[in-house]
């Protein structure tokens, strides 16, 4: 929780502003993009796995915050266990 609060405070893009819903190919994954309003504000993708199976997703970027054991495979794919979430920037 402390890490999420710090990342939120340091990432202006996570505040008010544009939001774009994303389809990542699985019905049990909810995802949206918070694009950076200015060049110095990097975008952040928020991903939530709501199902009962691992989801493997091709989402580039650094995992800023994660819950539930989100990992990266050797090929770079993001692995979200059931009921996990992450912010990728």
PDB file of C-alpha atoms in Angstrom:
ATOM      1  CA  UNK A   1       0.000   0.000   0.000  1.00  0.00           C
ATOM      2  CA  UNK A   2       2.815   2.413   0.801  1.00  0.00           C
ATOM      3  CA  UNK A   3       4.436   1.756  -2.566  1.00  0.00           C
ATOM      4  CA  UNK A   4       1.105   2.369  -4.353  1.00  0.00           C
ATOM      5  CA  UNK A   5       0.644   5.644  -2.492  1.00  0.00           C
ATOM      6  CA  UNK A   6       4.184   6.749  -3.369  1.00  0.00           C
ATOM      7  CA  UNK A   7       3.791   5.826  -7.054  1.00  0.00           C
ATOM      8  CA  UNK A   8       0.409   7.579  -7.142  1.00  0.00           C
ATOM      9  CA  UNK A   9       1.909  10.726  -5.616  1.00  0.00           C
ATOM     10  CA  UNK A  10       4.878  10.668  -8.046  1.00  0.00           C
ATOM     11  CA  UNK A  11       2.762   9.970 -11.161  1.00  0.00           C
ATOM     12  CA  UNK A  12       0.576  12.953 -12.087  1.00  0.00           C
ATOM     13  CA  UNK A  13      -1.030  10.851 -14.826  1.00  0.00           C
ATOM     14  CA  UNK A  14      -2.812   8.762 -12.165  1.00  0.00           C
ATOM     15  CA  UNK A  15      -4.810  11.811 -11.054  1.00  0.00           C
ATOM     16  CA  UNK A  16      -7.625  13.450 -12.955  1.00  0.00           C
ATOM     17  CA  UNK A  17      -7.521  13.357 -16.725  1.00  0.00           C
ATOM     18  CA  UNK A  18      -8.046  11.181 -19.746  1.00  0.00           C
ATOM     19  CA  UNK A  19      -8.714   7.476 -19.421  1.00  0.00           C
ATOM     20  CA  UNK A  20      -8.957   4.915 -22.208  1.00  0.00           C
ATOM     21  CA  UNK A  21     -10.475   1.455 -21.674  1.00  0.00           C
ATOM     22  CA  UNK A  22      -8.353  -1.344 -23.152  1.00  0.00           C
ATOM     23  CA  UNK A  23      -9.244  -4.794 -24.474  1.00  0.00           C
ATOM     24  CA  UNK A  24      -6.411  -7.176 -23.711  1.00  0.00           C
ATOM     25  CA  UNK A  25      -8.020 -10.324 -25.107  1.00  0.00           C
ATOM     26  CA  UNK A  26      -9.536 -11.865 -21.991  1.00  0.00           C
ATOM     27  CA  UNK A  27     -13.054 -11.274 -20.692  1.00  0.00           C
ATOM     28  CA  UNK A  28     -11.900 -11.572 -17.096  1.00  0.00           C
ATOM     29  CA  UNK A  29      -9.287  -8.803 -17.395  1.00  0.00           C
ATOM     30  CA  UNK A  30     -10.212  -5.159 -16.837  1.00  0.00           C
ATOM     31  CA  UNK A  31      -7.665  -2.650 -18.079  1.00  0.00           C
ATOM     32  CA  UNK A  32      -7.377   1.043 -18.777  1.00  0.00           C
ATOM     33  CA  UNK A  33      -4.692   3.459 -19.871  1.00  0.00           C
ATOM     34  CA  UNK A  34      -4.035   6.800 -18.239  1.00  0.00           C
ATOM     35  CA  UNK A  35      -2.089   8.642 -20.970  1.00  0.00           C
ATOM     36  CA  UNK A  36       0.402  11.290 -19.970  1.00  0.00           C
ATOM     37  CA  UNK A  37      -0.967  14.779 -20.624  1.00  0.00           C
ATOM     38  CA  UNK A  38       2.519  16.144 -21.248  1.00  0.00           C
ATOM     39  CA  UNK A  39       5.672  14.565 -22.636  1.00  0.00           C
ATOM     40  CA  UNK A  40       7.267  14.421 -19.186  1.00  0.00           C
ATOM     41  CA  UNK A  41       4.288  12.460 -17.806  1.00  0.00           C
ATOM     42  CA  UNK A  42       4.613   8.831 -18.838  1.00  0.00           C
ATOM     43  CA  UNK A  43       1.427   6.842 -19.374  1.00  0.00           C
ATOM     44  CA  UNK A  44       0.298   4.181 -16.907  1.00  0.00           C
ATOM     45  CA  UNK A  45      -1.738   1.064 -17.683  1.00  0.00           C
ATOM     46  CA  UNK A  46      -3.872  -0.366 -14.870  1.00  0.00           C
ATOM     47  CA  UNK A  47      -4.708  -4.073 -15.217  1.00  0.00           C
ATOM     48  CA  UNK A  48      -6.983  -6.171 -12.992  1.00  0.00           C
ATOM     49  CA  UNK A  49      -7.455  -9.935 -13.379  1.00  0.00           C
ATOM     50  CA  UNK A  50     -10.872 -10.945 -12.064  1.00  0.00           C
ATOM     51  CA  UNK A  51     -10.976 -14.599 -13.120  1.00  0.00           C
ATOM     52  CA  UNK A  52      -9.854 -17.867 -11.586  1.00  0.00           C
ATOM     53  CA  UNK A  53      -6.954 -18.606 -13.976  1.00  0.00           C
ATOM     54  CA  UNK A  54      -3.569 -17.026 -14.647  1.00  0.00           C
ATOM     55  CA  UNK A  55      -3.642 -14.543 -17.533  1.00  0.00           C
ATOM     56  CA  UNK A  56      -0.590 -14.038 -19.751  1.00  0.00           C
ATOM     57  CA  UNK A  57      -0.584 -10.617 -21.425  1.00  0.00           C
ATOM     58  CA  UNK A  58       1.750  -8.780 -23.765  1.00  0.00           C
ATOM     59  CA  UNK A  59       1.956  -5.447 -21.954  1.00  0.00           C
ATOM     60  CA  UNK A  60       5.308  -3.676 -22.239  1.00  0.00           C
ATOM     61  CA  UNK A  61       6.720  -1.457 -19.530  1.00  0.00           C
ATOM     62  CA  UNK A  62       7.897  -1.551 -15.957  1.00  0.00           C
ATOM     63  CA  UNK A  63       5.602  -3.007 -13.299  1.00  0.00           C
ATOM     64  CA  UNK A  64       5.248  -0.092 -10.886  1.00  0.00           C
ATOM     65  CA  UNK A  65       2.889  -1.696  -8.373  1.00  0.00           C
ATOM     66  CA  UNK A  66       1.503  -5.226  -8.191  1.00  0.00           C
ATOM     67  CA  UNK A  67      -0.629  -7.412  -5.966  1.00  0.00           C
ATOM     68  CA  UNK A  68      -1.098 -11.138  -5.859  1.00  0.00           C
ATOM     69  CA  UNK A  69       2.244 -12.231  -7.314  1.00  0.00           C
ATOM     70  CA  UNK A  70       2.239 -10.584 -10.761  1.00  0.00           C
ATOM     71  CA  UNK A  71       5.437 -11.576 -12.603  1.00  0.00           C
ATOM     72  CA  UNK A  72       7.158 -11.387 -15.988  1.00  0.00           C
ATOM     73  CA  UNK A  73       8.141 -14.453 -17.981  1.00  0.00           C
ATOM     74  CA  UNK A  74      11.547 -14.715 -19.673  1.00  0.00           C
ATOM     75  CA  UNK A  75       9.915 -13.664 -22.968  1.00  0.00           C
ATOM     76  CA  UNK A  76       8.638 -10.451 -21.313  1.00  0.00           C
ATOM     77  CA  UNK A  77       4.981 -11.466 -21.072  1.00  0.00           C
ATOM     78  CA  UNK A  78       3.130 -10.295 -17.979  1.00  0.00           C
ATOM     79  CA  UNK A  79       1.566 -13.062 -15.850  1.00  0.00           C
ATOM     80  CA  UNK A  80      -1.397 -12.060 -13.679  1.00  0.00           C
ATOM     81  CA  UNK A  81      -2.606 -14.699 -11.215  1.00  0.00           C
ATOM     82  CA  UNK A  82      -6.327 -14.820 -10.358  1.00  0.00           C
ATOM     83  CA  UNK A  83      -7.648 -11.712  -8.590  1.00  0.00           C
ATOM     84  CA  UNK A  84      -4.402  -9.771  -8.973  1.00  0.00           C
ATOM     85  CA  UNK A  85      -3.711  -6.265 -10.248  1.00  0.00           C
ATOM     86  CA  UNK A  86      -0.832  -4.127 -11.435  1.00  0.00           C
ATOM     87  CA  UNK A  87       0.133  -0.697 -12.707  1.00  0.00           C
ATOM     88  CA  UNK A  88       2.544  -0.720 -15.644  1.00  0.00           C
ATOM     89  CA  UNK A  89       4.405   2.404 -16.723  1.00  0.00           C
TER      90      UNK A  89
END
